[in-house]
Amino acid sequence: YANETIIRLGEEKERRYNYLLEKEDRNMNELKPKDRIKSIIYIIEELSVFSPKGEDAEFFKKLRLLLEQGRSANITIVCITQSPYADTLPGEWKANFPTIIGLKTRTAAASKVIVDDPDMLKNSRGMGHGYILTPGGDSEIQGFNIQLETIKKIVKNNKRKEN
């Protein structure tokens, strides 16, 4: 389904580019509010299941094009991976991600792939700790690490309240 969705998003991007040409503008956000088209956000939950080679090569090619051109058409691609390898997240792609969120990694190599710094994420303090990198600067973050037992208690308490 991912390949079909990327194809449809590519077609939608072209339709939106034609619309921008009609409006004589270069970017959806520069249009008057009444002329803007709603944003599309497409999330790829685990990028590493796709391979840039073999049968997924065409998918990667189309995805890269959307990453490069989609933002001006209000199409945002969010890519998530728990396996940050150089072939999964090629360096030239990172330039097309305006925001990168990286959490603690086990290896310096993974940290380097994500944020171009082998120490930044490798040396993060612990679970849920990381950084958000934006064109405006970097911010340190700390997420929650909720244990499974806590989640079970919350769900159990909510079920009792419903009954």
Coordinates of C-alpha atoms in Angstrom, one line a residue:
Y1 CA 0.0 0.0 0.0
A2 CA 2.9 2.4 0.7
N3 CA 4.0 2.4 -2.9
E4 CA 0.5 3.1 -4.1
T5 CA 0.1 5.9 -1.6
I6 CA 3.4 7.5 -2.6
I7 CA 2.2 7.4 -6.2
R8 CA -1.1 9.1 -5.3
L9 CA 0.7 11.7 -3.2
G10 CA 3.0 12.4 -6.2
E11 CA -0.1 12.9 -8.4
E12 CA -1.6 15.2 -5.8
K13 CA 1.6 17.1 -5.6
E14 CA 1.5 17.7 -9.4
R15 CA -2.2 18.7 -9.1
R16 CA -1.3 21.2 -6.4
Y17 CA 1.7 22.5 -8.4
N18 CA -0.7 23.2 -11.3
Y19 CA -3.0 25.0 -8.9
L20 CA -0.1 27.1 -7.7
L21 CA 0.7 28.0 -11.3
E22 CA -2.9 29.1 -11.9
K23 CA -2.7 31.3 -8.8
E24 CA 0.8 32.5 -9.9
D25 CA 2.4 31.6 -6.7
R26 CA 5.3 29.3 -5.6
N27 CA 4.2 28.0 -2.2
M28 CA 0.8 27.0 -0.8
N29 CA 1.5 29.0 2.4
E30 CA 2.0 32.2 0.4
L31 CA -1.6 32.0 -1.0
K32 CA -4.5 34.0 0.5
P33 CA -6.1 31.9 3.2
K34 CA -9.3 31.4 1.1
D35 CA -7.2 29.9 -1.7
R36 CA -5.1 27.5 0.4
I37 CA -5.5 23.7 0.1
K38 CA -5.4 21.7 3.4
S39 CA -2.2 20.1 4.4
I40 CA -1.6 16.4 3.9
I41 CA 0.6 14.6 6.4
Y42 CA 1.8 11.1 5.5
I43 CA 3.6 9.1 8.2
I44 CA 5.8 6.2 7.4
E45 CA 6.0 4.4 10.8
E46 CA 9.0 2.2 10.1
L47 CA 11.2 3.4 7.2
S48 CA 13.7 0.5 7.6
V49 CA 11.2 -2.1 6.3
F50 CA 11.8 -0.6 2.9
S51 CA 15.0 -1.1 1.0
P52 CA 16.5 1.5 -1.4
K53 CA 17.5 -1.4 -3.6
G54 CA 15.5 -4.2 -5.3
E55 CA 11.7 -4.0 -5.4
D56 CA 11.5 -0.9 -3.2
A57 CA 13.9 1.2 -5.3
E58 CA 11.0 2.9 -7.1
F59 CA 9.3 3.6 -3.8
F60 CA 12.4 5.3 -2.5
K61 CA 12.8 7.3 -5.7
K62 CA 9.3 8.6 -5.5
L63 CA 9.5 9.2 -1.7
R64 CA 12.7 11.2 -2.2
L65 CA 11.0 13.4 -4.8
L66 CA 8.1 14.0 -2.4
L67 CA 10.5 14.9 0.4
E68 CA 12.2 17.4 -2.0
Q69 CA 9.1 19.0 -3.5
G70 CA 6.1 18.2 -1.3
R71 CA 6.4 20.9 1.3
S72 CA 5.6 23.8 -1.1
A73 CA 2.4 21.9 -2.0
N74 CA 1.5 21.4 1.7
I75 CA 2.4 17.7 1.7
T76 CA 4.5 16.7 4.7
I77 CA 6.2 13.4 5.0
V78 CA 7.1 12.1 8.5
C79 CA 9.6 9.2 8.5
I80 CA 10.1 7.2 11.6
T81 CA 12.7 4.4 12.1
Q82 CA 14.1 2.5 15.0
S83 CA 16.9 1.2 12.8
P84 CA 18.8 4.2 11.6
Y85 CA 21.2 2.9 9.0
A86 CA 22.9 4.9 6.3
D87 CA 21.1 3.0 3.6
T88 CA 17.7 3.5 5.3
L89 CA 18.2 7.2 5.8
P90 CA 20.6 8.4 3.1
G91 CA 22.5 11.6 3.9
E92 CA 21.0 13.6 1.0
W93 CA 17.6 12.9 2.4
K94 CA 18.3 14.6 5.7
A95 CA 18.6 18.0 4.0
N96 CA 14.9 17.6 3.1
F97 CA 13.8 17.0 6.7
P98 CA 13.3 20.5 8.3
T99 CA 12.9 18.9 11.7
I100 CA 14.7 15.9 13.1
I101 CA 13.8 14.3 16.5
G102 CA 16.4 11.9 17.8
L103 CA 16.3 9.9 21.0
K104 CA 19.0 8.0 22.8
T105 CA 20.8 5.5 20.5
R106 CA 22.9 2.5 21.4
T107 CA 25.6 3.2 19.0
A108 CA 27.6 6.2 17.8
A109 CA 27.0 5.1 14.2
A110 CA 23.2 5.4 14.7
S111 CA 23.7 8.8 16.3
K112 CA 25.8 9.9 13.3
V113 CA 23.2 8.8 10.8
I114 CA 20.4 10.6 12.6
V115 CA 22.1 13.9 13.6
D116 CA 25.5 13.8 12.0
D117 CA 27.1 13.7 15.4
P118 CA 28.3 10.3 16.8
D119 CA 28.1 11.5 20.4
M120 CA 25.0 13.6 20.7
L121 CA 22.4 10.8 20.9
K122 CA 24.7 8.1 22.0
N123 CA 25.6 10.1 25.1
S124 CA 22.0 11.1 25.9
R125 CA 21.1 10.5 29.5
G126 CA 18.6 7.7 29.2
M127 CA 15.2 6.5 28.0
G128 CA 13.2 9.2 26.3
H129 CA 16.0 11.7 26.3
G130 CA 17.0 13.3 23.0
Y131 CA 17.1 16.3 20.8
I132 CA 14.9 18.2 18.3
L133 CA 16.9 19.8 15.5
T134 CA 15.3 22.6 13.6
P135 CA 16.5 25.3 11.3
G136 CA 16.1 27.7 14.2
G137 CA 18.3 25.7 16.6
D138 CA 18.5 22.5 18.7
S139 CA 16.5 21.8 21.8
E140 CA 17.1 19.1 24.4
I141 CA 14.0 17.0 25.2
Q142 CA 12.9 14.5 27.8
G143 CA 10.0 12.2 27.0
F144 CA 8.1 10.0 29.4
N145 CA 9.0 6.4 29.9
I146 CA 5.7 4.8 31.2
Q147 CA 6.2 1.2 32.3
L148 CA 3.7 -1.4 31.1
E149 CA 2.4 -2.1 34.6
T150 CA 1.4 1.6 34.9
I151 CA -0.4 1.5 31.6
K152 CA -2.3 -1.7 32.7
K153 CA -3.3 0.0 36.0
I154 CA -4.6 3.1 34.1
V155 CA -6.6 1.0 31.7
K156 CA -8.0 -1.2 34.5
N157 CA -9.1 1.9 36.4
N158 CA -10.7 3.5 33.4
K159 CA -12.6 0.3 32.7
R160 CA -14.0 0.3 36.2
K161 CA -15.1 3.9 35.8
E162 CA -17.0 3.0 32.6
N163 CA -19.0 0.3 34.3

